[in-house]
Amino acid sequence: NIPDKNSQVLVTISTTAVLEYGDEIAVEGKLVRAAPASNPGGFDGTEYLERAGLAARMAMNDRDPLQIISRGNGNFFLAKVTRLRSRMEGLIESRVPFPERSVVKAIILGDQSEMPLEMRESFSKSGTAHLLAISGGNVGLLALSIVLLLRILYIPRRVVYGITIFCMISYCILTGSSASVLRATIMVTLFLGGFILKREPEILTSLAWAMILILAFSPLQLFDPGFQLSFLSVFAIAACVPKWEGFEAGLEPGFLKKSLSYLRQSVTVSLFAWTGVSPLIAKLFFLVSPV
């Protein structure tokens, strides 16, 4: 069954030509259907393409060279963002040796393509694979840094929040708009937008709206493991951590009370995030890490 002419396909390109966003190219190849999972819990290529809205995949013919039809097409804003990403990739490659640069690219740009399989498996088995995926921690830290920097310059608070929202949307596009970074970006936008509109933000409401907006544009994301883990971890933190707040309230103000407060926050956030996602990780990947 050949997809109709309006269908999108995943194309694997092998070329030495320098390509940029907005280039229109012509390639020839053979369309093939993705293979389903051969074992329970294995990678299902068919589901992967369906979730991405792709009808098939295509491998470029080695004997047919790639033809560049035109350059400079596409959205002006997206073109600027992708050029910035290319410059950042070049800077990382020139300053950080391999394989360390693969970790830097994953944490900053969301690009794990260079990471060796052994390193990826080490992160998974140690329960730290989430550090490689851009998510709430990365987005929140960047948003906080922008707000603090602009506030030092005595820029009005509402203007600061507006600039921060624009920067976070740009960063989301820069890193590929995965489920975790898209969720975090929407939540930060809603959170700061609440302050701009003088409305008190609430984390579970922001989380729910982030899920609604993502599923409205891509309903099949609901079945994506990354989407499920991203939302489940934040839900577990938001729903459970506040119930453990204040157990040190009876203590006298001082070093002991502050220390216990920091310890409680650190332990409860990690504990409930781990508790929330562990059953799903066990089901999907047959792996439970106590770390």
PDB file of C-alpha atoms in Angstrom:
ATOM      1  CA  ASN A   1       0.000   0.000   0.000  1.00  0.00           C
ATOM      2  CA  ILE A   2       1.630   3.216  -1.182  1.00  0.00           C
ATOM      3  CA  PRO A   3       0.837   6.380   0.879  1.00  0.00           C
ATOM      4  CA  ASP A   4      -0.987   9.156  -0.966  1.00  0.00           C
ATOM      5  CA  LYS A   5       0.923  12.187  -2.205  1.00  0.00           C
ATOM      6  CA  ASN A   6       0.038  14.290   0.850  1.00  0.00           C
ATOM      7  CA  SER A   7       1.442  11.783   3.357  1.00  0.00           C
ATOM      8  CA  GLN A   8       4.627  12.446   5.291  1.00  0.00           C
ATOM      9  CA  VAL A   9       7.436   9.884   5.331  1.00  0.00           C
ATOM     10  CA  LEU A  10      10.635   9.474   7.355  1.00  0.00           C
ATOM     11  CA  VAL A  11      13.585   9.841   4.969  1.00  0.00           C
ATOM     12  CA  THR A  12      17.122   8.665   5.723  1.00  0.00           C
ATOM     13  CA  ILE A  13      19.616  10.790   3.789  1.00  0.00           C
ATOM     14  CA  SER A  14      23.269  10.049   3.135  1.00  0.00           C
ATOM     15  CA  THR A  15      25.047  13.067   1.666  1.00  0.00           C
ATOM     16  CA  THR A  16      28.054  15.316   2.081  1.00  0.00           C
ATOM     17  CA  ALA A  17      26.039  18.374   1.039  1.00  0.00           C
ATOM     18  CA  VAL A  18      25.456  21.078   3.664  1.00  0.00           C
ATOM     19  CA  LEU A  19      21.708  21.289   4.256  1.00  0.00           C
ATOM     20  CA  GLU A  20      19.819  23.863   6.295  1.00  0.00           C
ATOM     21  CA  TYR A  21      16.232  24.425   7.335  1.00  0.00           C
ATOM     22  CA  GLY A  22      14.242  25.832   4.426  1.00  0.00           C
ATOM     23  CA  ASP A  23      16.152  23.991   1.693  1.00  0.00           C
ATOM     24  CA  GLU A  24      13.992  22.228  -0.884  1.00  0.00           C
ATOM     25  CA  ILE A  25      15.589  18.993  -2.063  1.00  0.00           C
ATOM     26  CA  ALA A  26      14.759  16.049  -4.317  1.00  0.00           C
ATOM     27  CA  VAL A  27      15.759  12.459  -3.514  1.00  0.00           C
ATOM     28  CA  GLU A  28      14.887   9.032  -4.829  1.00  0.00           C
ATOM     29  CA  GLY A  29      14.454   5.908  -2.772  1.00  0.00           C
ATOM     30  CA  LYS A  30      12.260   2.975  -1.846  1.00  0.00           C
ATOM     31  CA  LEU A  31       9.300   3.306   0.504  1.00  0.00           C
ATOM     32  CA  VAL A  32       9.091   0.560   3.120  1.00  0.00           C
ATOM     33  CA  ARG A  33       6.745  -0.166   5.976  1.00  0.00           C
ATOM     34  CA  ALA A  34       8.256  -0.165   9.448  1.00  0.00           C
ATOM     35  CA  ALA A  35       8.533  -3.529  11.189  1.00  0.00           C
ATOM     36  CA  PRO A  36       6.368  -4.226  14.253  1.00  0.00           C
ATOM     37  CA  ALA A  37       7.883  -5.442  17.516  1.00  0.00           C
ATOM     38  CA  SER A  38       9.396  -8.926  17.142  1.00  0.00           C
ATOM     39  CA  ASN A  39       9.246  -9.595  20.902  1.00  0.00           C
ATOM     40  CA  PRO A  40       6.962  -8.369  23.713  1.00  0.00           C
ATOM     41  CA  GLY A  41       8.204  -5.009  24.922  1.00  0.00           C
ATOM     42  CA  GLY A  42      10.502  -4.553  21.926  1.00  0.00           C
ATOM     43  CA  PHE A  43      10.670  -1.504  19.677  1.00  0.00           C
ATOM     44  CA  ASP A  44       7.592  -1.245  17.485  1.00  0.00           C
ATOM     45  CA  GLY A  45       8.481   0.688  14.336  1.00  0.00           C
ATOM     46  CA  THR A  46       4.880   0.795  13.136  1.00  0.00           C
ATOM     47  CA  GLU A  47       3.626   2.468  16.316  1.00  0.00           C
ATOM     48  CA  TYR A  48       6.594   4.845  16.288  1.00  0.00           C
ATOM     49  CA  LEU A  49       5.722   6.132  12.802  1.00  0.00           C
ATOM     50  CA  GLU A  50       2.029   6.373  13.616  1.00  0.00           C
ATOM     51  CA  ARG A  51       2.676   8.464  16.731  1.00  0.00           C
ATOM     52  CA  ALA A  52       4.852  10.799  14.653  1.00  0.00           C
ATOM     53  CA  GLY A  53       2.159  11.105  11.955  1.00  0.00           C
ATOM     54  CA  LEU A  54       4.312   9.356   9.340  1.00  0.00           C
ATOM     55  CA  ALA A  55       2.973   6.920   6.750  1.00  0.00           C
ATOM     56  CA  ALA A  56       6.218   5.082   5.941  1.00  0.00           C
ATOM     57  CA  ARG A  57       9.982   5.418   5.839  1.00  0.00           C
ATOM     58  CA  MET A  58      12.280   5.777   2.868  1.00  0.00           C
ATOM     59  CA  ALA A  59      15.963   5.060   2.343  1.00  0.00           C
ATOM     60  CA  MET A  60      17.730   7.197  -0.232  1.00  0.00           C
ATOM     61  CA  ASN A  61      19.244   5.358  -3.200  1.00  0.00           C
ATOM     62  CA  ASP A  62      23.037   5.450  -3.019  1.00  0.00           C
ATOM     63  CA  ARG A  63      23.408   5.750  -6.754  1.00  0.00           C
ATOM     64  CA  ASP A  64      21.145   8.814  -7.048  1.00  0.00           C
ATOM     65  CA  PRO A  65      22.722  12.063  -5.808  1.00  0.00           C
ATOM     66  CA  LEU A  66      20.686  14.496  -3.758  1.00  0.00           C
ATOM     67  CA  GLN A  67      19.464  17.519  -5.709  1.00  0.00           C
ATOM     68  CA  ILE A  68      19.058  20.928  -4.069  1.00  0.00           C
ATOM     69  CA  ILE A  69      16.157  22.687  -5.798  1.00  0.00           C
ATOM     70  CA  SER A  70      16.094  25.929  -3.805  1.00  0.00           C
ATOM     71  CA  ARG A  71      17.295  27.482  -0.562  1.00  0.00           C
ATOM     72  CA  GLY A  72      15.965  29.993   1.917  1.00  0.00           C
ATOM     73  CA  ASN A  73      12.372  28.751   2.067  1.00  0.00           C
ATOM     74  CA  GLY A  74      10.468  28.248   5.285  1.00  0.00           C
ATOM     75  CA  ASN A  75       9.559  30.391   8.269  1.00  0.00           C
ATOM     76  CA  PHE A  76      11.918  33.299   9.034  1.00  0.00           C
ATOM     77  CA  PHE A  77      11.802  32.759  12.820  1.00  0.00           C
ATOM     78  CA  LEU A  78      12.412  29.006  12.536  1.00  0.00           C
ATOM     79  CA  ALA A  79      15.318  29.662  10.183  1.00  0.00           C
ATOM     80  CA  LYS A  80      16.981  31.935  12.758  1.00  0.00           C
ATOM     81  CA  VAL A  81      16.462  29.388  15.543  1.00  0.00           C
ATOM     82  CA  THR A  82      17.907  26.500  13.523  1.00  0.00           C
ATOM     83  CA  ARG A  83      20.946  28.570  12.545  1.00  0.00           C
ATOM     84  CA  LEU A  84      21.524  29.314  16.223  1.00  0.00           C
ATOM     85  CA  ARG A  85      21.328  25.579  16.962  1.00  0.00           C
ATOM     86  CA  SER A  86      23.925  24.861  14.262  1.00  0.00           C
ATOM     87  CA  ARG A  87      26.289  27.427  15.750  1.00  0.00           C
ATOM     88  CA  MET A  88      25.838  25.958  19.230  1.00  0.00           C
ATOM     89  CA  GLU A  89      26.550  22.449  17.904  1.00  0.00           C
ATOM     90  CA  GLY A  90      29.735  23.716  16.248  1.00  0.00           C
ATOM     91  CA  LEU A  91      30.843  25.426  19.460  1.00  0.00           C
ATOM     92  CA  ILE A  92      30.292  22.259  21.523  1.00  0.00           C
ATOM     93  CA  GLU A  93      32.133  20.094  18.979  1.00  0.00           C
ATOM     94  CA  SER A  94      35.122  22.444  18.933  1.00  0.00           C
ATOM     95  CA  ARG A  95      35.422  22.779  22.729  1.00  0.00           C
ATOM     96  CA  VAL A  96      34.340  19.401  24.189  1.00  0.00           C
ATOM     97  CA  PRO A  97      36.002  16.074  23.282  1.00  0.00           C
ATOM     98  CA  PHE A  98      34.124  12.896  22.390  1.00  0.00           C
ATOM     99  CA  PRO A  99      32.320  11.119  24.068  1.00  0.00           C
ATOM    100  CA  GLU A 100      31.738  13.833  26.689  1.00  0.00           C
ATOM    101  CA  ARG A 101      30.302  16.159  24.052  1.00  0.00           C
ATOM    102  CA  SER A 102      27.485  13.679  23.384  1.00  0.00           C
ATOM    103  CA  VAL A 103      26.296  14.204  26.973  1.00  0.00           C
ATOM    104  CA  VAL A 104      26.597  17.988  26.644  1.00  0.00           C
ATOM    105  CA  LYS A 105      24.576  17.943  23.416  1.00  0.00           C
ATOM    106  CA  ALA A 106      21.906  15.785  25.047  1.00  0.00           C
ATOM    107  CA  ILE A 107      21.528  18.026  28.100  1.00  0.00           C
ATOM    108  CA  ILE A 108      21.632  21.374  26.258  1.00  0.00           C
ATOM    109  CA  LEU A 109      20.217  20.634  22.782  1.00  0.00           C
ATOM    110  CA  GLY A 110      18.326  17.369  23.291  1.00  0.00           C
ATOM    111  CA  ASP A 111      20.500  15.606  20.693  1.00  0.00           C
ATOM    112  CA  GLN A 112      21.433  12.034  21.681  1.00  0.00           C
ATOM    113  CA  SER A 113      22.394  10.855  18.188  1.00  0.00           C
ATOM    114  CA  GLU A 114      26.151  10.787  18.915  1.00  0.00           C
ATOM    115  CA  MET A 115      25.908   9.022  22.265  1.00  0.00           C
ATOM    116  CA  PRO A 116      27.505   5.538  22.301  1.00  0.00           C
ATOM    117  CA  LEU A 117      25.119   2.680  23.056  1.00  0.00           C
ATOM    118  CA  GLU A 118      27.155   1.588  26.089  1.00  0.00           C
ATOM    119  CA  MET A 119      26.914   5.052  27.645  1.00  0.00           C
ATOM    120  CA  ARG A 120      23.173   5.239  26.982  1.00  0.00           C
ATOM    121  CA  GLU A 121      22.653   1.837  28.633  1.00  0.00           C
ATOM    122  CA  SER A 122      24.735   2.908  31.647  1.00  0.00           C
ATOM    123  CA  PHE A 123      22.472   5.908  32.207  1.00  0.00           C
ATOM    124  CA  SER A 124      19.377   3.698  31.865  1.00  0.00           C
ATOM    125  CA  LYS A 125      20.570   0.998  34.268  1.00  0.00           C
ATOM    126  CA  SER A 126      21.618   3.540  36.885  1.00  0.00           C
ATOM    127  CA  GLY A 127      18.232   5.248  36.800  1.00  0.00           C
ATOM    128  CA  THR A 128      19.694   8.541  35.554  1.00  0.00           C
ATOM    129  CA  ALA A 129      18.544   8.471  31.912  1.00  0.00           C
ATOM    130  CA  HIS A 130      16.195  11.379  32.653  1.00  0.00           C
ATOM    131  CA  LEU A 131      19.249  13.641  32.982  1.00  0.00           C
ATOM    132  CA  LEU A 132      19.822  13.266  29.229  1.00  0.00           C
ATOM    133  CA  ALA A 133      16.302  14.392  28.309  1.00  0.00           C
ATOM    134  CA  ILE A 134      15.558  18.120  28.352  1.00  0.00           C
ATOM    135  CA  SER A 135      12.624  18.506  30.725  1.00  0.00           C
ATOM    136  CA  GLY A 136      11.291  20.629  33.569  1.00  0.00           C
ATOM    137  CA  GLY A 137      14.620  20.954  35.347  1.00  0.00           C
ATOM    138  CA  ASN A 138      16.435  22.359  32.316  1.00  0.00           C
ATOM    139  CA  VAL A 139      13.567  24.612  31.268  1.00  0.00           C
ATOM    140  CA  GLY A 140      12.924  25.849  34.809  1.00  0.00           C
ATOM    141  CA  LEU A 141      16.605  26.637  35.416  1.00  0.00           C
ATOM    142  CA  LEU A 142      16.867  28.551  32.147  1.00  0.00           C
ATOM    143  CA  ALA A 143      13.657  30.495  32.823  1.00  0.00           C
ATOM    144  CA  LEU A 144      14.829  31.393  36.339  1.00  0.00           C
ATOM    145  CA  SER A 145      18.210  32.546  35.009  1.00  0.00           C
ATOM    146  CA  ILE A 146      16.565  34.805  32.426  1.00  0.00           C
ATOM    147  CA  VAL A 147      14.192  36.305  35.009  1.00  0.00           C
ATOM    148  CA  LEU A 148      16.994  37.008  37.505  1.00  0.00           C
ATOM    149  CA  LEU A 149      19.250  38.526  34.836  1.00  0.00           C
ATOM    150  CA  LEU A 150      16.541  40.858  33.527  1.00  0.00           C
ATOM    151  CA  ARG A 151      15.410  41.853  37.019  1.00  0.00           C
ATOM    152  CA  ILE A 152      18.988  42.918  37.833  1.00  0.00           C
ATOM    153  CA  LEU A 153      18.671  45.381  34.922  1.00  0.00           C
ATOM    154  CA  TYR A 154      15.536  46.867  36.583  1.00  0.00           C
ATOM    155  CA  ILE A 155      13.268  45.899  33.712  1.00  0.00           C
ATOM    156  CA  PRO A 156       9.541  45.949  34.698  1.00  0.00           C
ATOM    157  CA  ARG A 157       8.306  42.593  35.998  1.00  0.00           C
ATOM    158  CA  ARG A 158       5.631  42.036  33.341  1.00  0.00           C
ATOM    159  CA  VAL A 159       8.086  42.835  30.543  1.00  0.00           C
ATOM    160  CA  VAL A 160      10.548  40.379  32.090  1.00  0.00           C
ATOM    161  CA  TYR A 161       7.940  37.617  32.108  1.00  0.00           C
ATOM    162  CA  GLY A 162       6.978  38.364  28.496  1.00  0.00           C
ATOM    163  CA  ILE A 163      10.617  38.205  27.340  1.00  0.00           C
ATOM    164  CA  THR A 164      11.120  34.977  29.301  1.00  0.00           C
ATOM    165  CA  ILE A 165       8.097  33.349  27.655  1.00  0.00           C
ATOM    166  CA  PHE A 166       9.450  34.286  24.204  1.00  0.00           C
ATOM    167  CA  CYS A 167      12.889  32.870  25.085  1.00  0.00           C
ATOM    168  CA  MET A 168      11.383  29.621  26.385  1.00  0.00           C
ATOM    169  CA  ILE A 169       9.319  29.110  23.227  1.00  0.00           C
ATOM    170  CA  SER A 170      12.474  29.694  21.167  1.00  0.00           C
ATOM    171  CA  TYR A 171      14.393  27.196  23.299  1.00  0.00           C
ATOM    172  CA  CYS A 172      11.604  24.631  22.867  1.00  0.00           C
ATOM    173  CA  ILE A 173      11.932  24.925  19.080  1.00  0.00           C
ATOM    174  CA  LEU A 174      15.734  24.920  19.333  1.00  0.00           C
ATOM    175  CA  THR A 175      15.740  21.560  21.143  1.00  0.00           C
ATOM    176  CA  GLY A 176      13.251  19.800  18.881  1.00  0.00           C
ATOM    177  CA  SER A 177      10.004  20.239  20.867  1.00  0.00           C
ATOM    178  CA  SER A 178       9.995  16.786  22.474  1.00  0.00           C
ATOM    179  CA  ALA A 179       7.123  15.860  24.816  1.00  0.00           C
ATOM    180  CA  SER A 180       9.068  16.689  27.983  1.00  0.00           C
ATOM    181  CA  VAL A 181      10.369  20.088  26.863  1.00  0.00           C
ATOM    182  CA  LEU A 182       7.014  21.003  25.273  1.00  0.00           C
ATOM    183  CA  ARG A 183       5.218  20.135  28.511  1.00  0.00           C
ATOM    184  CA  ALA A 184       7.676  22.166  30.568  1.00  0.00           C
ATOM    185  CA  THR A 185       7.515  25.125  28.169  1.00  0.00           C
ATOM    186  CA  ILE A 186       3.720  25.227  28.245  1.00  0.00           C
ATOM    187  CA  MET A 187       3.734  25.024  32.047  1.00  0.00           C
ATOM    188  CA  VAL A 188       6.277  27.845  32.362  1.00  0.00           C
ATOM    189  CA  THR A 189       4.290  29.943  29.874  1.00  0.00           C
ATOM    190  CA  LEU A 190       1.045  29.401  31.799  1.00  0.00           C
ATOM    191  CA  PHE A 191       2.813  30.035  35.124  1.00  0.00           C
ATOM    192  CA  LEU A 192       4.362  33.335  34.021  1.00  0.00           C
ATOM    193  CA  GLY A 193       1.247  34.269  32.062  1.00  0.00           C
ATOM    194  CA  GLY A 194      -0.706  34.001  35.319  1.00  0.00           C
ATOM    195  CA  PHE A 195       1.527  36.639  36.890  1.00  0.00           C
ATOM    196  CA  ILE A 196       1.170  38.894  33.840  1.00  0.00           C
ATOM    197  CA  LEU A 197      -2.642  38.628  34.064  1.00  0.00           C
ATOM    198  CA  LYS A 198      -2.537  38.885  37.884  1.00  0.00           C
ATOM    199  CA  ARG A 199      -3.924  35.379  38.300  1.00  0.00           C
ATOM    200  CA  GLU A 200      -2.455  32.969  40.832  1.00  0.00           C
ATOM    201  CA  PRO A 201      -0.869  30.002  38.983  1.00  0.00           C
ATOM    202  CA  GLU A 202      -1.391  26.418  40.157  1.00  0.00           C
ATOM    203  CA  ILE A 203       0.890  23.570  39.103  1.00  0.00           C
ATOM    204  CA  LEU A 204      -1.703  20.812  38.568  1.00  0.00           C
ATOM    205  CA  THR A 205      -3.883  23.153  36.497  1.00  0.00           C
ATOM    206  CA  SER A 206      -0.866  24.127  34.381  1.00  0.00           C
ATOM    207  CA  LEU A 207       0.031  20.446  33.965  1.00  0.00           C
ATOM    208  CA  ALA A 208      -3.509  19.608  32.852  1.00  0.00           C
ATOM    209  CA  TRP A 209      -3.550  22.422  30.285  1.00  0.00           C
ATOM    210  CA  ALA A 210      -0.161  21.341  28.967  1.00  0.00           C
ATOM    211  CA  MET A 211      -1.517  17.823  28.407  1.00  0.00           C
ATOM    212  CA  ILE A 212      -4.708  19.119  26.763  1.00  0.00           C
ATOM    213  CA  LEU A 213      -2.825  21.396  24.350  1.00  0.00           C
ATOM    214  CA  ILE A 214      -0.300  18.731  23.332  1.00  0.00           C
ATOM    215  CA  LEU A 215      -2.974  16.067  22.787  1.00  0.00           C
ATOM    216  CA  ALA A 216      -5.156  18.521  20.866  1.00  0.00           C
ATOM    217  CA  PHE A 217      -2.435  18.793  18.208  1.00  0.00           C
ATOM    218  CA  SER A 218      -1.095  15.236  18.473  1.00  0.00           C
ATOM    219  CA  PRO A 219      -3.524  12.777  20.132  1.00  0.00           C
ATOM    220  CA  LEU A 220      -1.253   9.765  19.562  1.00  0.00           C
ATOM    221  CA  GLN A 221       1.300  11.290  21.935  1.00  0.00           C
ATOM    222  CA  LEU A 222      -0.815   9.737  24.683  1.00  0.00           C
ATOM    223  CA  PHE A 223       0.719   6.347  23.836  1.00  0.00           C
ATOM    224  CA  ASP A 224       4.318   7.619  23.658  1.00  0.00           C
ATOM    225  CA  PRO A 225       6.497   6.420  26.590  1.00  0.00           C
ATOM    226  CA  GLY A 226       8.292   9.758  26.805  1.00  0.00           C
ATOM    227  CA  PHE A 227       4.970  11.597  27.064  1.00  0.00           C
ATOM    228  CA  GLN A 228       3.684   9.209  29.727  1.00  0.00           C
ATOM    229  CA  LEU A 229       6.841   9.352  31.854  1.00  0.00           C
ATOM    230  CA  SER A 230       7.081  13.136  31.554  1.00  0.00           C
ATOM    231  CA  PHE A 231       3.575  13.832  32.797  1.00  0.00           C
ATOM    232  CA  LEU A 232       3.468  11.023  35.356  1.00  0.00           C
ATOM    233  CA  SER A 233       6.643  12.171  37.104  1.00  0.00           C
ATOM    234  CA  VAL A 234       5.472  15.783  37.406  1.00  0.00           C
ATOM    235  CA  PHE A 235       1.995  14.689  38.528  1.00  0.00           C
ATOM    236  CA  ALA A 236       3.500  12.504  41.268  1.00  0.00           C
ATOM    237  CA  ILE A 237       5.627  15.413  42.510  1.00  0.00           C
ATOM    238  CA  ALA A 238       2.840  18.010  42.344  1.00  0.00           C
ATOM    239  CA  ALA A 239       0.210  15.788  43.962  1.00  0.00           C
ATOM    240  CA  CYS A 240       2.288  14.221  46.740  1.00  0.00           C
ATOM    241  CA  VAL A 241       5.085  16.579  47.776  1.00  0.00           C
ATOM    242  CA  PRO A 242       2.832  19.367  49.170  1.00  0.00           C
ATOM    243  CA  LYS A 243       1.229  16.859  51.557  1.00  0.00           C
ATOM    244  CA  TRP A 244       4.638  16.365  53.194  1.00  0.00           C
ATOM    245  CA  GLU A 245       5.341  20.040  53.698  1.00  0.00           C
ATOM    246  CA  GLY A 246       5.692  21.535  57.126  1.00  0.00           C
ATOM    247  CA  PHE A 247       6.502  18.509  59.273  1.00  0.00           C
ATOM    248  CA  GLU A 248       9.368  20.582  60.706  1.00  0.00           C
ATOM    249  CA  ALA A 249       6.981  23.496  61.451  1.00  0.00           C
ATOM    250  CA  GLY A 250       7.011  22.809  65.193  1.00  0.00           C
ATOM    251  CA  LEU A 251      10.733  23.448  65.466  1.00  0.00           C
ATOM    252  CA  GLU A 252      12.201  26.769  66.523  1.00  0.00           C
ATOM    253  CA  PRO A 253      13.495  28.911  63.623  1.00  0.00           C
ATOM    254  CA  GLY A 254      17.161  28.316  63.034  1.00  0.00           C
ATOM    255  CA  PHE A 255      19.780  26.213  61.313  1.00  0.00           C
ATOM    256  CA  LEU A 256      18.164  22.874  62.221  1.00  0.00           C
ATOM    257  CA  LYS A 257      14.772  23.884  60.856  1.00  0.00           C
ATOM    258  CA  LYS A 258      16.258  25.186  57.586  1.00  0.00           C
ATOM    259  CA  SER A 259      18.403  22.076  57.178  1.00  0.00           C
ATOM    260  CA  LEU A 260      15.451  19.750  57.720  1.00  0.00           C
ATOM    261  CA  SER A 261      13.361  21.793  55.279  1.00  0.00           C
ATOM    262  CA  TYR A 262      15.981  21.505  52.510  1.00  0.00           C
ATOM    263  CA  LEU A 263      16.463  17.798  53.248  1.00  0.00           C
ATOM    264  CA  ARG A 264      12.715  17.165  53.188  1.00  0.00           C
ATOM    265  CA  GLN A 265      12.289  18.970  49.859  1.00  0.00           C
ATOM    266  CA  SER A 266      15.175  17.097  48.241  1.00  0.00           C
ATOM    267  CA  VAL A 267      14.136  13.678  49.516  1.00  0.00           C
ATOM    268  CA  THR A 268      10.395  13.977  48.844  1.00  0.00           C
ATOM    269  CA  VAL A 269      10.768  15.323  45.284  1.00  0.00           C
ATOM    270  CA  SER A 270      13.149  12.505  44.324  1.00  0.00           C
ATOM    271  CA  LEU A 271      11.164   9.862  46.205  1.00  0.00           C
ATOM    272  CA  PHE A 272       7.773  10.636  44.672  1.00  0.00           C
ATOM    273  CA  ALA A 273       9.187  11.109  41.164  1.00  0.00           C
ATOM    274  CA  TRP A 274      10.846   7.674  41.447  1.00  0.00           C
ATOM    275  CA  THR A 275       7.742   6.077  42.975  1.00  0.00           C
ATOM    276  CA  GLY A 276       5.493   7.558  40.300  1.00  0.00           C
ATOM    277  CA  VAL A 277       7.435   6.366  37.252  1.00  0.00           C
ATOM    278  CA  SER A 278       8.942   3.076  38.491  1.00  0.00           C
ATOM    279  CA  PRO A 279       5.851   0.907  37.727  1.00  0.00           C
ATOM    280  CA  LEU A 280       5.605   2.331  34.201  1.00  0.00           C
ATOM    281  CA  ILE A 281       9.345   1.889  33.583  1.00  0.00           C
ATOM    282  CA  ALA A 282       9.090  -1.717  34.766  1.00  0.00           C
ATOM    283  CA  LYS A 283       6.177  -2.351  32.403  1.00  0.00           C
ATOM    284  CA  LEU A 284       7.748  -0.661  29.386  1.00  0.00           C
ATOM    285  CA  PHE A 285      11.423  -1.543  29.751  1.00  0.00           C
ATOM    286  CA  PHE A 286      11.446  -4.479  32.196  1.00  0.00           C
ATOM    287  CA  LEU A 287      13.807  -2.536  34.437  1.00  0.00           C
ATOM    288  CA  VAL A 288      13.632  -1.341  38.042  1.00  0.00           C
ATOM    289  CA  SER A 289      16.501   0.737  39.406  1.00  0.00           C
ATOM    290  CA  PRO A 290      16.647   1.396  43.173  1.00  0.00           C
ATOM    291  CA  VAL A 291      19.223   4.175  42.675  1.00  0.00           C
TER     292      VAL A 291
END
